[in-house]
XYZ file of C-alpha atoms in Angstrom:
664
model
C -0.371 0.155 -0.119
C 2.834 2.563 0.635
C 4.606 1.861 -2.670
C 1.105 2.183 -4.331
C 0.903 5.652 -2.481
C 4.571 6.591 -3.093
C 3.813 5.480 -6.497
C 0.732 7.669 -7.143
C 2.663 10.854 -5.325
C 5.356 10.651 -7.784
C 3.023 10.305 -10.691
C 0.756 13.228 -9.468
C 3.766 15.505 -9.183
C 4.866 14.551 -12.610
C 1.474 15.222 -13.976
C 1.447 18.400 -12.197
C 4.945 19.799 -13.684
C 3.624 18.296 -16.888
C 0.658 20.340 -16.861
C 1.648 23.505 -15.221
C 2.948 24.822 -18.363
C -0.821 24.642 -20.015
C -2.220 26.081 -16.913
C 0.100 28.358 -15.573
C -2.588 31.162 -16.499
C -4.833 29.480 -14.122
C -2.734 29.367 -11.388
C -1.452 32.601 -11.833
C -5.178 33.776 -11.211
C -6.347 31.584 -8.436
C -2.572 32.828 -6.643
C -3.834 36.371 -7.531
C -7.481 35.830 -5.821
C -6.206 34.310 -2.909
C -3.843 36.814 -2.527
C -6.771 39.657 -2.793
C -8.825 38.074 -0.243
C -5.906 37.984 2.057
C -5.012 41.270 1.708
C -8.132 42.808 2.361
C -8.809 40.825 4.965
C -5.707 42.019 6.708
C -6.471 45.429 5.898
C -9.929 44.611 7.886
C -8.487 43.245 10.448
C -6.093 45.878 11.135
C -6.459 48.209 14.014
C -4.189 50.919 12.637
C -6.625 50.905 9.601
C -9.909 51.004 11.881
C -8.791 54.088 13.861
C -8.343 56.258 10.840
C -11.980 56.779 10.726
C -15.036 55.679 12.734
C -16.744 54.740 9.189
C -13.852 51.934 8.945
C -15.519 49.638 11.261
C -18.037 48.909 8.691
C -15.199 47.972 6.302
C -15.540 44.662 7.715
C -18.910 43.911 7.477
C -19.326 45.053 3.769
C -16.148 42.898 3.140
C -17.547 39.373 5.038
C -20.308 40.051 2.112
C -17.875 40.866 -0.688
C -15.591 38.021 -0.015
C -19.034 35.690 0.479
C -19.200 36.734 -3.564
C -15.682 36.328 -4.267
C -15.583 32.766 -2.693
C -18.246 31.854 -5.093
C -16.524 33.282 -8.163
C -13.120 31.559 -7.104
C -15.170 28.324 -6.502
C -16.772 28.291 -10.039
C -13.312 29.086 -11.550
C -11.879 25.991 -9.813
C -14.567 23.899 -10.227
C -14.753 24.725 -14.296
C -11.208 24.467 -14.863
C -10.877 21.158 -12.813
C -13.557 19.632 -14.739
C -12.159 21.128 -17.961
C -8.967 19.409 -17.327
C -10.349 16.302 -16.252
C -12.250 16.406 -19.811
C -9.128 16.873 -21.390
C -7.253 14.062 -19.622
C -9.803 11.863 -19.730
C -8.414 9.568 -22.581
C -5.367 9.455 -20.358
C -6.785 8.180 -16.897
C -9.190 5.755 -19.351
C -5.333 4.352 -20.411
C -4.197 3.708 -16.425
C -7.646 1.719 -16.021
C -6.649 -0.373 -19.010
C -3.255 -0.828 -17.447
C -4.660 -2.311 -14.697
C -5.123 0.830 -12.283
C -8.368 1.162 -9.891
C -10.964 3.538 -10.612
C -10.460 4.791 -7.134
C -6.596 5.255 -7.484
C -7.018 7.276 -10.749
C -9.503 9.226 -8.473
C -7.198 9.705 -5.757
C -4.535 10.566 -8.479
C -6.652 13.427 -9.702
C -7.221 14.750 -6.165
C -3.396 14.704 -5.264
C -2.804 16.742 -8.684
C -5.268 19.265 -7.747
C -4.492 19.705 -4.147
C -0.754 19.852 -4.907
C -1.896 22.841 -7.871
C -3.922 24.386 -5.032
C -1.584 24.495 -2.317
C 1.148 25.825 -4.458
C -1.194 28.741 -5.296
C -1.847 29.180 -1.604
C 1.672 29.199 -0.557
C 2.426 31.642 -3.325
C -0.513 33.775 -2.197
C 0.487 35.031 1.540
C 3.615 36.791 0.593
C 1.792 37.999 -2.478
C -1.305 38.631 -0.499
C 0.640 40.612 2.229
C 2.506 43.018 -0.281
C -0.771 43.366 -1.680
C -2.244 44.406 1.596
C 0.764 47.493 2.143
C -0.647 48.774 -1.674
C -4.066 48.603 -0.462
C -3.656 50.512 2.925
C -1.376 53.235 0.509
C -4.344 53.829 -1.547
C -6.606 54.020 1.251
C -4.115 56.399 3.393
C -3.838 58.561 0.297
C -7.619 58.858 -0.144
C -8.520 59.868 3.192
C -5.635 62.496 2.894
C -3.215 61.029 5.994
C 0.177 62.025 5.745
C 1.851 59.180 7.441
C 2.142 55.525 5.946
C 0.467 52.752 7.538
C 2.203 49.211 8.161
C -0.401 46.241 8.029
C 1.352 43.354 9.752
C 0.813 39.877 8.899
C -1.539 37.980 11.508
C -2.552 34.483 11.970
C -6.459 35.141 12.245
C -6.289 36.273 8.529
C -3.847 33.853 7.130
C -6.288 31.273 8.998
C -9.765 32.810 7.491
C -7.974 32.231 3.961
C -7.111 28.845 4.895
C -10.593 28.110 6.168
C -11.553 29.349 2.549
C -9.288 27.284 0.561
C -10.564 24.158 1.997
C -14.129 25.250 1.673
C -13.631 25.854 -1.967
C -11.607 22.582 -2.605
C -13.669 20.330 -0.639
C -16.591 21.215 -2.645
C -14.755 21.274 -5.831
C -13.105 17.807 -5.162
C -16.586 16.199 -3.727
C -18.216 17.298 -7.298
C -15.530 15.806 -9.377
C -15.247 12.491 -7.376
C -19.158 11.991 -7.636
C -18.734 12.222 -11.484
C -15.734 9.772 -11.406
C -17.592 7.008 -9.544
C -20.120 7.187 -11.888
C -17.799 6.509 -15.353
C -16.622 3.353 -16.884
C -13.567 3.056 -19.055
C -15.510 3.466 -22.119
C -16.785 7.075 -20.761
C -13.070 7.877 -19.800
C -11.553 7.032 -23.075
C -14.661 9.184 -25.241
C -15.506 11.809 -22.536
C -13.938 14.508 -24.471
C -15.940 13.891 -27.250
C -19.159 13.074 -25.841
C -20.491 16.694 -25.682
C -19.263 18.166 -29.226
C -22.831 18.037 -31.106
C -24.928 20.273 -32.292
C -27.132 22.113 -29.452
C -30.149 22.794 -32.248
C -30.949 20.036 -34.818
C -33.982 22.499 -35.546
C -33.181 26.000 -36.814
C -36.495 27.282 -36.450
C -36.121 26.518 -32.496
C -32.874 27.900 -32.263
C -34.227 31.044 -34.105
C -37.137 31.183 -31.606
C -34.923 31.052 -28.677
C -32.841 33.502 -30.108
C -35.462 35.825 -30.614
C -37.776 35.445 -27.270
C -33.952 36.200 -25.370
C -33.593 39.439 -27.313
C -36.881 40.569 -26.640
C -36.784 39.728 -23.157
C -33.409 41.084 -22.694
C -34.894 44.514 -24.647
C -37.561 44.345 -22.088
C -35.768 44.037 -19.038
C -33.534 47.160 -19.984
C -36.511 48.882 -20.981
C -38.499 48.350 -17.891
C -35.203 49.193 -15.746
C -34.971 52.436 -17.399
C -39.143 53.100 -16.669
C -38.106 52.495 -13.220
C -35.313 54.817 -12.909
C -35.953 57.955 -11.745
C -36.980 59.837 -8.733
C -40.858 59.518 -8.769
C -40.478 55.904 -9.249
C -37.552 55.169 -6.699
C -39.744 56.267 -3.852
C -42.274 53.696 -4.868
C -41.982 49.989 -2.579
C -43.075 48.229 -6.077
C -39.796 50.110 -7.678
C -37.246 47.250 -5.832
C -39.835 44.103 -7.184
C -39.994 45.472 -10.772
C -36.063 45.843 -10.555
C -35.551 42.246 -9.635
C -37.959 40.974 -12.518
C -35.966 42.933 -14.961
C -32.500 40.853 -13.457
C -34.401 37.715 -13.720
C -35.431 38.844 -17.238
C -31.727 40.258 -18.444
C -30.096 36.695 -16.904
C -32.736 34.501 -19.236
C -31.783 36.851 -22.364
C -27.885 36.205 -21.715
C -28.138 32.535 -21.761
C -30.402 32.515 -24.072
C -28.515 34.637 -26.680
C -25.526 32.900 -25.735
C -26.868 29.446 -26.122
C -27.909 30.189 -30.003
C -25.449 33.208 -31.205
C -22.848 30.790 -32.387
C -25.249 28.986 -34.483
C -26.541 31.832 -35.715
C -23.818 33.152 -36.657
C -22.610 29.963 -38.628
C -25.975 29.682 -40.454
C -25.545 33.304 -41.664
C -21.680 32.817 -42.827
C -22.824 29.435 -44.720
C -25.599 31.124 -46.422
C -23.573 33.533 -48.117
C -20.845 31.996 -50.697
C -19.025 35.118 -51.076
C -18.375 35.123 -47.328
C -17.924 31.780 -46.680
C -15.107 31.079 -49.054
C -13.431 34.255 -48.311
C -10.284 34.220 -46.659
C -10.423 32.109 -43.416
C -13.586 32.995 -42.666
C -15.361 29.494 -43.023
C -12.192 27.744 -41.118
C -12.337 30.259 -38.086
C -16.480 30.156 -37.817
C -16.497 26.482 -37.850
C -13.679 26.558 -35.116
C -16.008 29.112 -32.941
C -19.007 27.203 -33.336
C -17.791 24.058 -32.594
C -16.168 25.659 -29.374
C -19.702 27.546 -28.695
C -21.488 24.195 -28.826
C -19.810 23.006 -26.075
C -19.779 26.102 -23.578
C -22.770 27.908 -24.270
C -23.875 27.623 -20.939
C -20.293 28.701 -20.076
C -20.489 31.975 -22.090
C -23.516 32.987 -20.620
C -21.995 32.791 -16.802
C -19.179 34.858 -18.013
C -21.322 37.342 -19.882
C -22.938 37.836 -16.554
C -19.442 38.162 -14.790
C -18.507 40.303 -17.544
C -21.694 42.236 -16.771
C -21.236 42.286 -12.706
C -17.798 43.504 -13.441
C -18.681 46.152 -15.603
C -21.166 47.575 -13.209
C -18.944 47.260 -10.327
C -16.530 49.553 -12.125
C -19.226 52.181 -13.560
C -20.606 52.211 -9.656
C -17.198 52.666 -8.333
C -16.749 56.078 -10.629
C -20.255 57.368 -10.151
C -19.520 57.180 -6.121
C -16.272 59.250 -6.746
C -18.299 61.666 -8.519
C -20.717 62.256 -5.974
C -17.932 62.971 -3.502
C -17.925 66.634 -3.470
C -21.779 67.062 -4.084
C -22.441 64.507 -0.951
C -20.387 67.021 1.018
C -21.968 70.154 0.181
C -25.436 68.745 0.878
C -24.248 67.418 4.051
C -22.109 70.074 5.683
C -21.359 72.902 3.430
C -20.014 75.653 6.340
C -17.113 74.423 8.494
C -19.525 74.295 11.840
C -23.163 73.963 12.183
C -25.585 73.820 15.162
C -29.011 73.887 15.567
C -31.646 74.082 18.517
C -35.324 72.974 18.367
C -35.933 73.191 22.087
C -38.165 75.563 23.793
C -36.784 77.753 25.417
C -33.361 77.579 23.112
C -30.136 77.454 24.531
C -27.267 79.880 24.305
C -25.150 79.481 21.270
C -22.027 81.067 23.351
C -20.863 77.673 24.864
C -20.252 76.359 21.268
C -18.347 79.319 20.355
C -16.206 79.152 23.516
C -15.147 75.346 22.471
C -14.874 76.105 18.785
C -12.533 79.278 19.587
C -10.188 77.251 21.746
C -8.491 75.470 18.814
C -9.730 77.261 15.552
C -9.889 80.841 14.343
C -13.446 82.094 13.953
C -13.809 84.299 10.862
C -17.315 84.546 11.156
C -20.640 83.648 12.909
C -24.161 83.792 11.365
C -27.072 83.019 13.440
C -30.585 82.722 11.615
C -34.143 81.504 12.421
C -36.496 79.121 10.686
C -39.834 79.457 11.430
C -43.369 77.898 11.057
C -45.620 78.671 8.382
C -48.899 76.883 9.775
C -50.999 76.795 6.444
C -48.425 74.408 4.779
C -49.397 75.025 1.600
C -45.930 73.520 -0.132
C -45.270 70.628 2.346
C -48.352 68.609 1.328
C -46.715 67.888 -2.185
C -43.794 66.345 -0.191
C -46.131 63.932 0.902
C -44.627 64.340 4.770
C -46.271 62.791 7.365
C -44.118 64.427 10.325
C -44.847 68.427 10.685
C -47.843 70.514 9.533
C -45.874 73.513 8.973
C -43.780 74.988 6.043
C -40.058 75.858 7.398
C -40.059 79.793 6.406
C -36.166 81.693 6.585
C -36.099 85.509 6.217
C -34.492 86.982 2.793
C -31.306 88.597 4.896
C -30.523 85.487 6.457
C -30.715 83.385 3.266
C -28.683 86.366 1.378
C -26.126 85.844 4.009
C -25.530 82.198 3.850
C -25.233 82.550 0.195
C -22.223 85.486 0.575
C -20.721 82.939 3.125
C -21.010 80.210 -0.074
C -19.571 82.759 -2.201
C -22.863 82.725 -4.350
C -25.204 84.759 -5.745
C -28.094 86.646 -3.491
C -31.602 86.699 -4.278
C -33.580 89.900 -4.819
C -37.570 89.762 -3.863
C -40.335 92.217 -4.470
C -42.982 92.379 -1.576
C -45.731 89.841 -3.650
C -42.512 87.290 -4.344
C -41.293 84.551 -2.594
C -38.675 82.003 -3.021
C -38.378 77.765 -2.710
C -34.786 76.283 -1.829
C -35.058 72.240 -2.016
C -33.227 69.030 -2.929
C -32.517 68.138 -6.730
C -33.449 64.958 -5.553
C -37.264 66.678 -4.593
C -37.123 68.858 -7.395
C -39.582 66.854 -9.415
C -42.331 67.001 -6.552
C -42.743 70.912 -7.539
C -41.364 71.531 -10.419
C -43.668 72.915 -13.161
C -46.561 72.653 -10.284
C -49.213 75.283 -11.137
C -50.747 75.073 -7.640
C -47.266 76.519 -6.283
C -47.308 79.840 -8.608
C -48.864 81.940 -6.028
C -49.465 80.862 -2.462
C -51.163 82.874 0.686
C -48.873 84.553 3.193
C -49.841 87.027 5.713
C -53.020 88.061 4.457
C -51.045 88.424 0.973
C -50.648 86.602 -2.194
C -47.180 85.656 -3.250
C -45.689 84.790 -6.536
C -43.172 82.306 -7.037
C -40.117 84.176 -8.162
C -37.908 80.580 -8.751
C -36.393 77.140 -7.327
C -32.506 76.952 -6.093
C -31.576 73.431 -5.222
C -27.821 74.552 -5.441
C -28.013 76.148 -2.163
C -30.140 73.756 -0.478
C -28.263 71.185 2.475
C -30.003 68.942 4.174
C -29.699 70.378 7.511
C -30.740 73.679 6.497
C -33.864 73.063 8.587
C -34.827 70.096 10.330
C -37.552 68.695 8.339
C -34.844 68.402 5.449
C -36.941 69.007 2.421
C -37.300 72.397 1.443
C -37.329 75.991 2.946
C -39.542 78.705 1.880
C -37.645 82.420 1.440
C -40.039 85.310 2.005
C -39.304 89.158 3.029
C -38.336 89.724 6.173
C -41.209 91.292 7.144
C -43.899 88.333 6.506
C -42.286 86.626 9.374
C -43.219 88.841 12.438
C -45.807 87.190 14.271
C -45.012 83.386 13.086
C -43.651 81.019 15.571
C -39.685 79.967 15.781
C -39.391 76.299 15.195
C -35.248 76.183 14.958
C -32.497 78.139 15.613
C -29.168 77.711 13.842
C -25.764 78.742 14.134
C -23.065 78.961 11.315
C -19.359 79.357 11.994
C -16.827 79.929 9.489
C -13.302 79.046 10.428
C -9.781 79.984 9.016
C -8.388 76.430 9.454
C -9.914 73.527 8.243
C -12.037 71.631 10.462
C -11.470 67.935 11.702
C -13.477 65.241 13.132
C -11.823 66.006 16.758
C -13.578 69.317 16.642
C -17.020 67.507 16.784
C -15.512 64.659 19.164
C -14.952 67.505 21.353
C -17.789 69.607 21.048
C -19.896 66.219 22.171
C -17.933 65.338 25.335
C -17.810 68.899 26.462
C -21.785 69.964 25.587
C -23.176 66.886 26.750
C -25.483 68.802 28.848
C -26.722 70.346 25.599
C -26.839 67.681 23.393
C -28.164 64.961 25.948
C -31.732 65.664 26.291
C -33.961 63.729 29.324
C -37.792 63.037 27.967
C -40.822 63.243 29.828
C -40.234 59.069 31.350
C -36.370 60.208 32.474
C -35.048 58.496 29.518
C -31.493 59.971 28.085
C -31.408 60.637 24.296
C -28.645 62.075 22.784
C -29.003 64.392 20.071
C -25.489 64.575 18.141
C -27.190 64.734 15.001
C -27.797 68.708 15.862
C -23.734 69.542 15.380
C -22.363 68.907 12.112
C -18.728 69.753 11.663
C -17.479 69.739 7.634
C -13.908 68.253 9.050
C -16.141 64.976 10.068
C -18.437 64.610 6.912
C -14.965 65.144 4.595
C -13.426 62.392 6.805
C -16.807 60.089 6.364
C -16.910 60.637 2.982
C -13.018 59.869 2.071
C -13.702 56.566 4.227
C -16.864 55.517 2.080
C -14.792 56.492 -1.092
C -11.951 54.497 -0.200
C -13.859 51.364 0.870
C -16.095 51.664 -2.165
C -13.420 52.093 -4.853
C -11.161 49.730 -3.535
C -13.458 46.694 -2.994
C -15.495 47.346 -6.192
C -11.848 47.626 -8.070
C -11.359 44.486 -5.973
C -14.749 42.629 -7.206
C -14.138 43.549 -10.901
C -10.525 42.414 -11.046
C -11.438 38.651 -9.648
C -14.178 38.848 -12.340
C -12.264 39.844 -15.135
C -9.573 37.278 -14.252
C -11.809 34.558 -13.875
C -13.352 35.356 -17.245
C -10.127 35.388 -19.117
C -8.576 32.331 -17.104
C -11.729 30.361 -18.745
C -10.755 31.445 -22.078
C -7.370 31.175 -22.052
C -7.455 27.424 -20.366
C -9.639 26.676 -23.127
C -7.751 28.361 -25.930
C -4.389 26.768 -24.674
C -5.690 23.056 -24.319
C -7.412 23.315 -28.144
C -4.298 24.648 -29.692
C -2.487 20.685 -28.611
C -6.097 18.926 -28.925
C -6.533 20.451 -32.609
C -3.191 20.922 -33.370
C -3.778 18.463 -36.575
C -6.080 21.377 -38.115
C -3.063 23.680 -37.949
C -0.311 21.102 -39.028
C -3.259 20.788 -42.055
C -3.049 24.586 -43.377
C 0.587 24.645 -42.997
C 0.661 21.508 -45.285
C -1.782 23.684 -47.850
C 1.164 26.086 -47.964
C -0.409 28.817 -45.335
C 2.541 30.562 -43.913
C 3.042 31.208 -40.754
C 1.836 34.946 -40.863
C -1.388 34.266 -42.111
C -1.747 31.473 -39.587
C -1.053 33.101 -36.574
C -3.194 35.886 -38.238
C -5.847 33.169 -38.345
C -5.284 32.329 -34.623
C -5.914 36.088 -33.466
C -9.015 36.338 -35.304
C -10.282 32.944 -33.918
C -9.313 34.514 -30.393
C -10.641 37.798 -30.940
C -14.216 36.120 -32.064
C -13.480 33.642 -28.526
C -12.977 36.384 -26.340
C -15.132 39.083 -27.877
C -18.773 37.050 -28.148
C -19.157 37.112 -24.233
C -18.130 40.738 -24.173
C -20.436 42.600 -26.483
C -24.058 41.974 -24.713
C -22.982 42.192 -21.716
C -21.163 45.956 -22.623
C -24.616 47.036 -24.457
C -26.466 46.095 -21.485
C -24.179 47.734 -18.697
C -24.502 51.089 -20.799
C -28.259 50.874 -20.771
C -28.415 50.571 -17.145
C -25.867 53.339 -16.298
C -27.498 55.651 -18.896
C -30.670 54.730 -16.950
C -29.292 55.057 -13.480
C -27.573 58.452 -14.835
C -31.633 59.592 -14.520
C -31.487 59.577 -10.548
C -27.828 60.741 -10.442
C -27.440 63.177 -12.989
C -28.580 65.905 -10.675
C -25.889 65.257 -8.034
C -23.242 64.672 -10.733
C -20.678 67.393 -12.363
C -22.844 67.214 -15.429
C -25.729 64.761 -16.889
C -23.270 63.765 -19.425
C -20.003 62.468 -17.158
C -21.373 59.215 -16.980
C -20.165 58.444 -20.515
C -16.496 59.337 -19.285
C -17.101 57.066 -16.420
C -18.189 54.083 -18.741
C -15.278 54.903 -21.090
C -13.043 54.745 -17.864
C -14.667 51.232 -16.562
C -14.322 49.783 -20.506
C -10.806 51.008 -20.224
C -9.750 49.479 -17.255
C -11.541 46.433 -18.317
C -9.989 45.890 -21.472
C -6.579 46.898 -20.018
C -6.931 43.217 -17.709
C -9.047 41.345 -20.578
C -6.107 42.433 -23.030
C -3.706 41.195 -20.943
C -5.182 37.555 -20.613
C -5.515 38.226 -24.226
C -2.207 38.645 -25.246
C -1.225 35.736 -22.798
C -3.410 33.376 -24.492
C -2.078 34.233 -28.050
C 1.627 33.941 -27.287
C 1.140 30.622 -25.627
C -1.240 29.239 -28.622
C 1.258 30.190 -31.179
C 4.192 28.086 -28.850
C 1.861 25.425 -28.587
C 1.451 25.151 -32.098
C 5.299 25.653 -33.284
C 6.153 22.968 -30.460
C 3.402 20.614 -31.540
C 4.413 21.154 -35.590
């Protein structure tokens, strides 16, 4: 028994070395995948990184969810490649069985080979993941605007977690492979690599129907997606249901088109004698069609992964595009404090705390008044208050000057409305709002502004009515606000200091004797910038993490398929050489084959991602620099995608040529 295990071990090592050349791209990809998983686990478990910002605490939770997705993708990649390697070597395993080696021992041999390959990737991933973690921490520090460099230490918990992921993936993959082997006979082994090579659709009519239905489903899903991507529909509870239906329809469409496109391309070419016999068109198309018929489901899965990677890249860009707008909406002034209790607190204590560490340039106090007729708030469907928040024109103009904005002039019969750009649709072009009754007078709407709005402009947070100063006389004050402009840039430490030193003002005891923290009444711009930087760093790094893994998985599967075919179908290229095709023309044909193979899964994904991004732009355009900037985000995402994808294509092309030359 020991001799048998020793023999199997030597054979496994020899086979692993022999096949390493063909599956080098696969080994590199799973090594990088495991190293990235380790790198982000090291970042999330680092106390130094978590201390950078209060928002970094959520990094662990987000990363856990992301790692679940990544583990599934890596599991799919390894399972597919392992199954593919088994298929290509099934004749070899069948020969072993004819020589007297039992099926159980063949299974052990295959398991040992995969474990050796996996452990090699795991061993390489640990030092590489450690290096990646230093790079990711540097990116996060730069995005947070922190001058010092943070060193990420290697810890056993993160390494142990990586080992758990590794074991879980390989146990699932190898159990599935063993289940397949148990059901096979010697005949199955010897002819396994040929049993799937058959025409999927013997009936062209059936194929055409499936293609048309899939195309209609895809178009319908994108149109439905577009119809729900608006401010009006986003507040509708049914929108999420509709979007889920869109995603399901799109998935069905992608798989349907992937299953039929190869036959469609071949039938179109064969109908045209001019195209069919022109140069190498027939050879290239038949080669692609024979490949696509055996991996139509895989093409659908690859298209899904590409679509998801493009959406991740685009979402990362959109999130970075929202950066400045989010800060201006949350905290446009250095320090803001408001009070809605009565009697109102004195703001001098806040000023004293700020003055200890900062030079105060200017302070501004203003009131928000209640207009009891609530003529406008009904349009916002607000249930928590029954009045319109009102501000004096002079106070509003002072706020505008502090932000270097143009001031507003109102006549005695005019009013002005300030609201959130995302809620503008509720009141824009509303005939009922052209005039309102105010202080027994009729006021006309002069205009609506969204640029000067910020969320805590008043506690209701949706809109403010601006009227001439004299019209607020006699109105009840609902809130008092303090705005402070400082010479130095504020930091999150100031907000923490205010919360600690002025707890007696910010912790309120209700009628039941329960204490409530009202820290939301204080807003410091430095805190908002830090939180926004944190979220931008998290979202940008994680989206790129997901996109890179997905693109690499797609590139690896196509590369392994192509390089194996270079050996399996070497006689095709030898025949072309015997017919007088020179190397330059032959390599041009190979290049065309690989372009089609790598390009087919991409086309539908690019179209779908562009349509989905354009629809989402209907929602985000009011918060971005301009309504067409999403085109630059889309182009940038494509550039990153094709850069990584192109590396795999080039590596495959070089490996393909090498295999052809070696076999000639």
